[in-house]
Short mmCIF file of C-alpha atoms in Angstrom, two decimals:
data_model
loop_
_atom_site.label_atom_id
_atom_site.label_comp_id
_atom_site.label_asym_id
_atom_site.label_seq_id
_atom_site.Cartn_x
_atom_site.Cartn_y
_atom_site.Cartn_z
CA MET A 1 16.34 -5.80 8.36
CA LYS A 2 15.20 -7.33 5.26
CA ILE A 3 12.60 -6.78 2.88
CA ARG A 4 10.38 -9.79 2.45
CA GLN A 5 7.14 -11.44 0.36
CA GLU A 6 5.05 -12.44 3.32
CA THR A 7 4.28 -16.03 3.77
CA PRO A 8 1.29 -17.99 5.23
CA GLU A 9 3.65 -18.84 8.61
CA ASP A 10 3.43 -15.27 8.70
CA TYR A 11 -0.24 -14.15 8.98
CA SER A 12 -0.71 -14.70 12.24
CA GLU A 13 2.20 -12.55 13.02
CA ILE A 14 1.08 -9.62 10.31
CA TYR A 15 -2.63 -9.38 11.67
CA PRO A 16 -1.56 -7.51 15.15
CA LEU A 17 1.17 -6.11 13.35
CA ILE A 18 -1.27 -3.90 11.23
CA ARG A 19 -3.78 -3.29 14.61
CA GLU A 20 -0.61 -2.36 16.20
CA ALA A 21 0.31 -0.10 14.11
CA PHE A 22 -3.03 1.84 13.19
CA SER A 23 -4.06 1.69 16.29
CA GLN A 24 -2.86 5.33 17.24
CA ALA A 25 -2.48 6.12 14.01
CA GLU A 26 -4.73 9.62 12.66
CA HIS A 27 -6.57 8.27 10.12
CA ALA A 28 -7.40 5.08 11.30
CA ASP A 29 -10.96 2.35 11.24
CA GLY A 30 -9.58 0.09 13.39
CA THR A 31 -10.15 -2.21 10.67
CA GLU A 32 -6.74 -2.63 8.31
CA GLN A 33 -6.07 -6.22 9.63
CA ASP A 34 -9.42 -7.31 8.53
CA LEU A 35 -8.73 -5.79 4.76
CA VAL A 36 -6.06 -7.51 4.10
CA VAL A 37 -6.86 -10.59 5.16
CA ASN A 38 -9.85 -10.39 2.66
CA LEU A 39 -7.85 -8.79 0.23
CA ARG A 40 -5.58 -12.04 0.32
CA ARG A 41 -9.42 -13.80 -1.11
CA GLU A 42 -9.57 -11.32 -3.87
CA ASP A 43 -8.16 -11.50 -7.97
CA ALA A 44 -7.02 -8.58 -6.99
CA PHE A 45 -4.21 -9.67 -4.50
CA ILE A 46 -0.65 -10.27 -5.66
CA PRO A 47 1.29 -12.45 -3.67
CA GLU A 48 4.88 -10.84 -5.02
CA LEU A 49 3.46 -7.19 -3.60
CA ALA A 50 1.91 -8.24 0.02
CA LEU A 51 5.72 -7.51 1.69
CA VAL A 52 7.00 -7.55 5.35
CA ALA A 53 10.06 -6.20 6.89
CA GLU A 54 11.82 -8.33 9.43
CA GLU A 55 14.30 -6.71 11.84
CA GLY A 56 15.91 -10.23 13.00
CA LYS A 57 13.03 -12.63 13.19
CA GLU A 58 10.53 -10.15 14.41
CA LEU A 59 8.33 -8.78 11.72
CA VAL A 60 8.42 -5.59 12.27
CA GLY A 61 6.65 -4.30 8.91
CA TYR A 62 3.95 -4.72 6.78
CA ILE A 63 2.86 -3.02 3.17
CA LEU A 64 0.09 -4.65 0.47
CA PHE A 65 -0.26 -3.11 -3.16
CA THR A 66 -3.05 -5.07 -4.41
CA ARG A 67 -5.04 -4.89 -8.43
CA ALA A 68 -7.41 -1.98 -8.89
CA LYS A 69 -8.51 0.02 -12.41
CA VAL A 70 -8.94 3.22 -13.39
CA GLY A 71 -11.07 3.75 -16.13
CA GLY A 72 -10.10 0.42 -18.40
CA ASP A 73 -6.21 0.35 -17.43
CA ASP A 74 -4.91 -1.89 -14.25
CA VAL A 75 -3.24 0.26 -11.22
CA LEU A 76 -2.15 -0.51 -7.89
CA ALA A 77 -3.63 0.44 -4.59
CA LEU A 78 -1.07 0.55 -1.94
CA ALA A 79 -3.38 -0.19 1.16
CA PRO A 80 -1.75 -0.62 4.22
CA LEU A 81 1.47 0.29 4.72
CA ALA A 82 2.14 -0.64 8.29
CA VAL A 83 4.68 -0.72 10.55
CA LYS A 84 4.91 -1.21 14.81
CA PRO A 85 5.32 2.20 16.89
CA ALA A 86 8.74 0.89 18.44
CA TYR A 87 10.27 1.42 14.78
CA GLN A 88 8.22 4.41 13.04
CA ARG A 89 10.31 7.06 11.55
CA GLN A 90 13.84 4.45 10.89
CA GLY A 91 12.87 4.80 7.37
CA ILE A 92 10.88 1.61 7.41
CA GLY A 93 7.57 2.72 5.56
CA THR A 94 10.52 4.28 2.61
CA ALA A 95 11.73 1.05 2.54
CA LEU A 96 9.08 -0.88 1.90
CA ILE A 97 7.43 1.68 -0.33
CA ARG A 98 10.03 1.53 -2.39
CA GLU A 99 10.41 -1.87 -2.79
CA GLY A 100 7.61 -2.32 -3.87
CA HIS A 101 7.53 0.63 -6.47
CA ARG A 102 10.26 -1.83 -7.75
CA ILE A 103 8.56 -5.52 -7.68
CA ALA A 104 5.49 -3.10 -9.54
CA ARG A 105 7.35 -1.41 -11.92
CA GLU A 106 9.03 -5.28 -12.51
CA LEU A 107 6.07 -6.87 -13.29
CA GLY A 108 4.46 -4.20 -15.29
CA PHE A 109 2.80 -2.12 -13.69
CA GLY A 110 2.91 1.63 -14.47
CA TYR A 111 0.88 3.56 -11.62
CA SER A 112 -0.22 3.11 -7.70
CA LEU A 113 -2.65 5.28 -5.42
CA VAL A 114 -2.78 5.55 -2.21
CA LEU A 115 -5.39 7.07 0.21
CA GLY A 116 -2.42 8.60 2.96
CA SER A 117 -1.14 11.43 4.66
CA GLU A 118 -0.31 14.13 2.32
CA ARG A 119 2.56 15.04 4.36
CA TYR A 120 3.73 11.41 4.22
CA TYR A 121 3.94 9.76 0.66
CA PRO A 122 4.71 13.37 -1.32
CA ARG A 123 8.40 11.79 -0.02
CA GLU A 124 8.52 8.92 -2.52
CA GLY A 125 6.84 11.21 -5.24
CA TYR A 126 2.89 10.60 -4.75
CA ARG A 127 1.04 13.45 -5.87
CA PRO A 128 -2.60 14.60 -5.80
CA ALA A 129 -4.45 12.13 -7.97
CA LYS A 130 -6.61 14.44 -9.68
CA ASP A 131 -2.97 15.99 -11.29
CA PHE A 132 -3.14 12.08 -13.69
CA GLY A 133 -6.74 12.97 -14.69
CA ILE A 134 -8.61 10.31 -11.64
CA GLU A 135 -11.38 11.20 -10.22
CA VAL A 136 -11.19 11.45 -6.42
CA PRO A 137 -14.27 8.88 -4.84
CA GLU A 138 -16.64 10.50 -3.59
CA GLY A 139 -15.88 10.34 0.54
CA PHE A 140 -12.13 11.02 0.67
CA PRO A 141 -10.41 14.02 0.51
CA PRO A 142 -9.13 15.33 -2.42
CA GLU A 143 -5.36 16.06 -1.04
CA ASN A 144 -5.33 12.83 0.54
CA PHE A 145 -6.12 11.39 -2.56
CA MET A 146 -2.42 10.49 -4.28
CA ALA A 147 -0.91 8.51 -7.78
CA ILE A 148 2.94 8.25 -8.54
CA ARG A 149 3.52 7.25 -12.11
CA LEU A 150 6.02 4.25 -11.67
CA PHE A 151 7.52 4.91 -14.88
CA ASP A 152 8.32 8.12 -17.13
CA ASP A 153 6.67 7.04 -20.49
CA ALA A 154 3.85 5.04 -18.96
CA ALA A 155 0.86 6.09 -21.15
CA PRO A 156 -1.67 8.25 -18.85
CA ILE A 157 -4.51 7.14 -17.45
CA SER A 158 -8.00 8.68 -16.07
CA GLY A 159 -11.09 7.97 -15.42
CA ASN A 160 -12.79 6.30 -11.84
CA VAL A 161 -11.32 3.97 -9.89
CA VAL A 162 -12.17 0.91 -9.15
CA TYR A 163 -11.60 -1.04 -6.14
CA PRO A 164 -11.68 -4.39 -5.11
CA LYS A 165 -14.82 -5.81 -3.30
CA ALA A 166 -13.01 -5.48 -0.34
CA PHE A 167 -12.35 -1.84 0.00
CA GLY A 168 -16.36 -1.31 0.57
#
C-alpha cells in the first residue's frame, strides 16, 4: 500500500470511495463526500494534507485535514477519514492518520481535532478536546469531540473552535 497526496485526477475516484465508506457508518449524514468537494474550495484547504491510500492502482482510503482555529490559534480538523468497506480493519485508516500527523508536524501544526468514534481515535492518541481547554461546539457529543497534541511541547490552546465554512 502506498500513501500519497491526492491529485485532481483522483477526485472522480475519491468521491464514490468516501460515499461507499460512509454508507454503513454509525454516525454519518451521507454528505461527507460533498464536504470534501467544498473544503477543497476554501482557504482552509491544505493540499499536502489531502491523502489517499493506494493498493495497486485502486484508491482504497482517504483522509483530509483542514485548517481550523481554537481561540486565535491555527489547528487542524480531521474530516473525513474513509476506507472502502472491503479494506477496513486492515490498518489503512491508522496508516493514513499517522502519515497525516507526520506531515502536519512538518508543517508546524501543534494540534488536530476530530469529531468521531470514541473507540477508534483514542488508539491514535486523541483525547477529549475539553481536556485541552477546547470548548465543545454546541450539538457535539463531548465523548466524540477529541484532540491530539502533535508535539509534546506544543503551546497550550483553549477557547472556541472555528471551523471552515464548508462544515456548516
